[in-house]
PDB file of C-alpha atoms and ligand atoms in Angstrom:
ATOM      1  CA  MET H   1     -12.039   5.192  20.686  1.00  0.00           C
ATOM      2  CA  SER H   2     -11.760   3.046  17.568  1.00  0.00           C
ATOM      3  CA  LYS H   3      -8.546   3.385  15.586  1.00  0.00           C
ATOM      4  CA  ARG H   4      -8.294   3.731  11.822  1.00  0.00           C
ATOM      5  CA  VAL H   5      -5.160   2.478  10.087  1.00  0.00           C
ATOM      6  CA  ILE H   6      -4.214   3.558   6.567  1.00  0.00           C
ATOM      7  CA  THR H   7      -1.625   2.049   4.243  1.00  0.00           C
ATOM      8  CA  PHE H   8      -0.671   2.396   0.588  1.00  0.00           C
ATOM      9  CA  GLY H   9       0.778   0.176  -2.099  1.00  0.00           C
ATOM     10  CA  THR H  10       0.578  -1.150  -5.634  1.00  0.00           C
ATOM     11  CA  PHE H  11       0.042  -4.778  -4.598  1.00  0.00           C
ATOM     12  CA  ASP H  12       0.763  -6.026  -8.126  1.00  0.00           C
ATOM     13  CA  VAL H  13       1.008  -9.823  -8.599  1.00  0.00           C
ATOM     14  CA  PHE H  14      -0.338 -10.267  -5.074  1.00  0.00           C
ATOM     15  CA  HIS H  15       1.944 -12.349  -2.826  1.00  0.00           C
ATOM     16  CA  VAL H  16       2.484 -13.393   0.805  1.00  0.00           C
ATOM     17  CA  GLY H  17       4.602 -10.294   1.576  1.00  0.00           C
ATOM     18  CA  HIS H  18       1.521  -8.199   0.798  1.00  0.00           C
ATOM     19  CA  ILE H  19      -0.669 -10.381   3.033  1.00  0.00           C
ATOM     20  CA  ASN H  20       1.855 -10.121   5.874  1.00  0.00           C
ATOM     21  CA  ILE H  21       2.003  -6.342   5.851  1.00  0.00           C
ATOM     22  CA  LEU H  22      -1.763  -5.930   5.508  1.00  0.00           C
ATOM     23  CA  GLU H  23      -2.309  -8.320   8.437  1.00  0.00           C
ATOM     24  CA  ARG H  24       0.200  -6.373  10.529  1.00  0.00           C
ATOM     25  CA  CYS H  25      -1.470  -3.091   9.581  1.00  0.00           C
ATOM     26  CA  ALA H  26      -4.898  -4.482  10.499  1.00  0.00           C
ATOM     27  CA  SER H  27      -3.595  -5.635  13.892  1.00  0.00           C
ATOM     28  CA  LEU H  28      -2.766  -2.017  14.817  1.00  0.00           C
ATOM     29  CA  GLY H  29      -6.367  -0.833  14.896  1.00  0.00           C
ATOM     30  CA  ASP H  30     -10.055  -1.493  14.230  1.00  0.00           C
ATOM     31  CA  THR H  31     -10.439  -0.360  10.623  1.00  0.00           C
ATOM     32  CA  LEU H  32      -7.945  -0.839   7.800  1.00  0.00           C
ATOM     33  CA  VAL H  33      -8.064   1.498   4.811  1.00  0.00           C
ATOM     34  CA  VAL H  34      -5.866   0.696   1.801  1.00  0.00           C
ATOM     35  CA  GLY H  35      -4.854   3.130  -0.929  1.00  0.00           C
ATOM     36  CA  VAL H  36      -4.043   1.155  -4.070  1.00  0.00           C
ATOM     37  CA  SER H  37      -1.730   2.915  -6.545  1.00  0.00           C
ATOM     38  CA  SER H  38      -3.337   3.726  -9.877  1.00  0.00           C
ATOM     39  CA  ASP H  39      -1.749   2.232 -13.006  1.00  0.00           C
ATOM     40  CA  ALA H  40      -0.438   5.683 -13.953  1.00  0.00           C
ATOM     41  CA  LEU H  41       1.078   6.272 -10.508  1.00  0.00           C
ATOM     42  CA  ASN H  42       2.741   2.872 -10.593  1.00  0.00           C
ATOM     43  CA  PHE H  43       4.220   3.650 -14.003  1.00  0.00           C
ATOM     44  CA  SER H  44       5.570   6.971 -12.764  1.00  0.00           C
ATOM     45  CA  LYS H  45       7.163   5.252  -9.726  1.00  0.00           C
ATOM     46  CA  LYS H  46       8.577   2.142 -11.400  1.00  0.00           C
ATOM     47  CA  GLN H  47       8.703   2.857 -15.155  1.00  0.00           C
ATOM     48  CA  ARG H  48       6.725  -0.274 -15.917  1.00  0.00           C
ATOM     49  CA  HIS H  49       3.059  -1.022 -16.275  1.00  0.00           C
ATOM     50  CA  PRO H  50       1.621  -3.260 -13.555  1.00  0.00           C
ATOM     51  CA  ILE H  51       0.770  -6.818 -14.587  1.00  0.00           C
ATOM     52  CA  TYR H  52      -2.697  -6.550 -13.015  1.00  0.00           C
ATOM     53  CA  CYS H  53      -4.749  -3.426 -13.783  1.00  0.00           C
ATOM     54  CA  GLU H  54      -5.866  -1.107 -10.984  1.00  0.00           C
ATOM     55  CA  GLN H  55      -9.453  -2.394 -10.897  1.00  0.00           C
ATOM     56  CA  ASP H  56      -8.255  -5.983 -10.464  1.00  0.00           C
ATOM     57  CA  ARG H  57      -5.695  -5.007  -7.813  1.00  0.00           C
ATOM     58  CA  LEU H  58      -8.395  -3.040  -5.995  1.00  0.00           C
ATOM     59  CA  LYS H  59     -10.780  -6.010  -6.141  1.00  0.00           C
ATOM     60  CA  ILE H  60      -8.156  -8.398  -4.725  1.00  0.00           C
ATOM     61  CA  ILE H  61      -7.380  -6.084  -1.786  1.00  0.00           C
ATOM     62  CA  GLN H  62     -11.074  -5.353  -1.164  1.00  0.00           C
ATOM     63  CA  SER H  63     -11.846  -9.065  -0.914  1.00  0.00           C
ATOM     64  CA  LEU H  64      -9.510  -9.622   2.048  1.00  0.00           C
ATOM     65  CA  SER H  65     -11.363 -10.184   5.316  1.00  0.00           C
ATOM     66  CA  PHE H  66      -9.115  -7.809   7.286  1.00  0.00           C
ATOM     67  CA  VAL H  67      -9.428  -4.907   4.820  1.00  0.00           C
ATOM     68  CA  ASP H  68     -12.365  -2.559   5.422  1.00  0.00           C
ATOM     69  CA  GLU H  69     -12.066   0.275   2.880  1.00  0.00           C
ATOM     70  CA  VAL H  70     -10.130   0.722  -0.359  1.00  0.00           C
ATOM     71  CA  PHE H  71      -9.529   3.554  -2.780  1.00  0.00           C
ATOM     72  CA  ILE H  72      -7.304   4.314  -5.755  1.00  0.00           C
ATOM     73  CA  GLU H  73      -4.250   6.459  -4.940  1.00  0.00           C
ATOM     74  CA  HIS H  74      -3.664   8.770  -7.883  1.00  0.00           C
ATOM     75  CA  SER H  75      -0.768  10.857  -6.604  1.00  0.00           C
ATOM     76  CA  LEU H  76       1.998  10.547  -4.019  1.00  0.00           C
ATOM     77  CA  GLU H  77       1.685  14.305  -3.486  1.00  0.00           C
ATOM     78  CA  LYS H  78      -1.857  13.854  -2.150  1.00  0.00           C
ATOM     79  CA  LYS H  79      -0.841  11.574   0.712  1.00  0.00           C
ATOM     80  CA  ARG H  80      -1.682  14.152   3.385  1.00  0.00           C
ATOM     81  CA  GLU H  81      -5.130  14.734   1.825  1.00  0.00           C
ATOM     82  CA  TYR H  82      -5.807  10.992   1.701  1.00  0.00           C
ATOM     83  CA  ILE H  83      -4.803  10.501   5.347  1.00  0.00           C
ATOM     84  CA  GLU H  84      -7.090  13.346   6.386  1.00  0.00           C
ATOM     85  CA  TYR H  85     -10.003  12.363   4.137  1.00  0.00           C
ATOM     86  CA  TYR H  86      -9.926   8.718   5.299  1.00  0.00           C
ATOM     87  CA  ARG H  87      -9.279   9.834   8.923  1.00  0.00           C
ATOM     88  CA  GLY H  88      -6.176   7.704   9.429  1.00  0.00           C
ATOM     89  CA  ASP H  89      -4.983   7.626  13.032  1.00  0.00           C
ATOM     90  CA  ILE H  90      -2.011   5.474  12.036  1.00  0.00           C
ATOM     91  CA  LEU H  91      -0.103   5.353   8.744  1.00  0.00           C
ATOM     92  CA  ALA H  92       1.749   2.046   8.390  1.00  0.00           C
ATOM     93  CA  MET H  93       4.134   1.053   5.585  1.00  0.00           C
ATOM     94  CA  GLY H  94       6.927  -1.420   4.866  1.00  0.00           C
ATOM     95  CA  ASP H  95      10.397  -0.284   5.836  1.00  0.00           C
ATOM     96  CA  ASP H  96      11.488   0.196   2.224  1.00  0.00           C
ATOM     97  CA  TRP H  97       9.674   3.518   2.823  1.00  0.00           C
ATOM     98  CA  LYS H  98      11.344   4.141   6.192  1.00  0.00           C
ATOM     99  CA  GLY H  99      11.574   7.852   6.989  1.00  0.00           C
ATOM    100  CA  ARG H 100       9.751   8.857   3.817  1.00  0.00           C
ATOM    101  CA  PHE H 101       6.437   9.524   5.536  1.00  0.00           C
ATOM    102  CA  ASP H 102       7.701  10.960   8.820  1.00  0.00           C
ATOM    103  CA  GLU H 103       6.411  14.379   7.738  1.00  0.00           C
ATOM    104  CA  PHE H 104       2.861  13.148   8.453  1.00  0.00           C
ATOM    105  CA  SER H 105       3.578  12.484  12.127  1.00  0.00           C
ATOM    106  CA  ASP H 106       1.894  15.816  12.895  1.00  0.00           C
ATOM    107  CA  ILE H 107      -1.495  14.362  11.877  1.00  0.00           C
ATOM    108  CA  CYS H 108      -1.100  10.617  12.609  1.00  0.00           C
ATOM    109  CA  GLU H 109       1.215   8.026  14.080  1.00  0.00           C
ATOM    110  CA  VAL H 110       3.683   6.724  11.454  1.00  0.00           C
ATOM    111  CA  ILE H 111       4.848   3.107  11.689  1.00  0.00           C
ATOM    112  CA  TYR H 112       7.185   1.083   9.440  1.00  0.00           C
ATOM    113  CA  PHE H 113       7.161  -2.714   9.452  1.00  0.00           C
ATOM    114  CA  PRO H 114      10.064  -4.890   8.281  1.00  0.00           C
ATOM    115  CA  ARG H 115       9.489  -6.183   4.754  1.00  0.00           C
ATOM    116  CA  THR H 116       8.956  -9.905   4.297  1.00  0.00           C
ATOM    117  CA  PRO H 117      12.348 -11.144   3.070  1.00  0.00           C
ATOM    118  CA  SER H 118      12.998 -12.942  -0.237  1.00  0.00           C
ATOM    119  CA  ILE H 119       9.804 -12.077  -2.087  1.00  0.00           C
ATOM    120  CA  SER H 120       8.824  -9.183  -4.320  1.00  0.00           C
ATOM    121  CA  THR H 121       6.685  -8.522  -7.371  1.00  0.00           C
ATOM    122  CA  SER H 122       9.791  -7.607  -9.418  1.00  0.00           C
ATOM    123  CA  GLU H 123      11.503 -10.883  -8.513  1.00  0.00           C
ATOM    124  CA  ILE H 124       8.398 -12.920  -9.381  1.00  0.00           C
ATOM    125  CA  ILE H 125       8.237 -11.199 -12.784  1.00  0.00           C
ATOM    126  CA  GLU H 126      11.953 -11.867 -13.410  1.00  0.00           C
ATOM    127  CA  ILE H 127      11.586 -15.538 -12.466  1.00  0.00           C
ATOM    128  CA  ALA H 128       8.476 -15.915 -14.644  1.00  0.00           C
ATOM    129  CA  LYS H 129      10.365 -14.451 -17.616  1.00  0.00           C
ATOM    130  CA  THR H 130      13.023 -17.166 -17.374  1.00  0.00           C
ATOM    131  CA  ILE H 131      10.527 -20.047 -17.336  1.00  0.00           C
TER     132      ILE H 131
HETATM  133  N1  C2G K 201       5.986  -5.305   1.175  1.00  0.00           N
HETATM  134  C1  C2G K 201       6.502  -6.065   2.219  1.00  0.00           C
HETATM  135  N2  C2G K 201       7.285  -7.166   1.945  1.00  0.00           N
HETATM  136  C2  C2G K 201       7.558  -7.508   0.660  1.00  0.00           C
HETATM  137  C3  C2G K 201       7.026  -6.750  -0.404  1.00  0.00           C
HETATM  138  C4  C2G K 201       6.234  -5.643  -0.116  1.00  0.00           C
HETATM  139  O1  C2G K 201       6.282  -5.774   3.412  1.00  0.00           O
HETATM  140  N3  C2G K 201       8.353  -8.582   0.447  1.00  0.00           N
HETATM  141  C5  C2G K 201       5.172  -4.133   1.489  1.00  0.00           C
HETATM  142  C6  C2G K 201       5.798  -2.809   1.042  1.00  0.00           C
HETATM  143  O2  C2G K 201       6.778  -2.389   1.976  1.00  0.00           O
HETATM  144  C7  C2G K 201       4.587  -1.889   0.994  1.00  0.00           C
HETATM  145  C8  C2G K 201       3.458  -2.872   0.584  1.00  0.00           C
HETATM  146  O3  C2G K 201       3.950  -4.190   0.811  1.00  0.00           O
HETATM  147  O4  C2G K 201       4.313  -1.349   2.280  1.00  0.00           O
HETATM  148  C9  C2G K 201       3.093  -2.715  -0.872  1.00  0.00           C
HETATM  149  O5  C2G K 201       4.253  -2.891  -1.633  1.00  0.00           O
HETATM  150  P1  C2G K 201       4.271  -2.388  -3.151  1.00  0.00           P
HETATM  151  O6  C2G K 201       3.120  -2.936  -3.862  1.00  0.00           O
HETATM  152  O7  C2G K 201       5.653  -2.606  -3.686  1.00  0.00           O
HETATM  153  O8  C2G K 201       3.988  -0.854  -2.927  1.00  0.00           O
HETATM  154  P2  C2G K 201       4.735   0.356  -3.553  1.00  0.00           P
HETATM  155  O9  C2G K 201       4.698   0.274  -5.023  1.00  0.00           O
HETATM  156  O10 C2G K 201       6.019   0.528  -2.825  1.00  0.00           O
HETATM  157  O11 C2G K 201       3.715   1.535  -3.206  1.00  0.00           O
HETATM  158  O12 C2G K 201       2.513   5.643  -1.514  1.00  0.00           O
HETATM  159  C10 C2G K 201       3.323   4.557  -1.308  1.00  0.00           C
HETATM  160  C11 C2G K 201       3.265   3.661  -2.438  1.00  0.00           C
HETATM  161  O13 C2G K 201       2.000   3.622  -3.022  1.00  0.00           O
HETATM  162  C12 C2G K 201       3.763   2.285  -2.055  1.00  0.00           C
END
């Protein structure tokens, strides 16, 4: 039976760490579904507005050859609904979220991948500010 993998993220100022995790997620199954955080959700999580707006972030993720379906994630509280609606067999996330999604292991397999070291959107923004 074909396996559907679901993952979530803001993916602002797209970088190689994002590519690495999406590739790893895709390698777990046959279909990769990506929930992209809305601008409002990102603000509520990080107290800053994303550099790229949600439609642009969605378009970037959608254009990747190993991504099959995308949607805007409006609320962290709706994670269970999203997993069910998009029929995720596996939920995969970076290990900065380790343990945080274990509650969904009753409806899907939950996997955490190691983050790519030495790169993050916040660091890129900080470096760009100093230039
Ligand atoms: N990531 C990674 N390595 C990095 C940076 C990010 O593996 N160097 C992973 C994160 O662990 C996450 C994904 O890339 O799985 C997206 O990262 P963010 O855009 O920072 O996502 P975040 O804002 O944490 O949103 O519901 C969960 C949230 O929507 C996740």
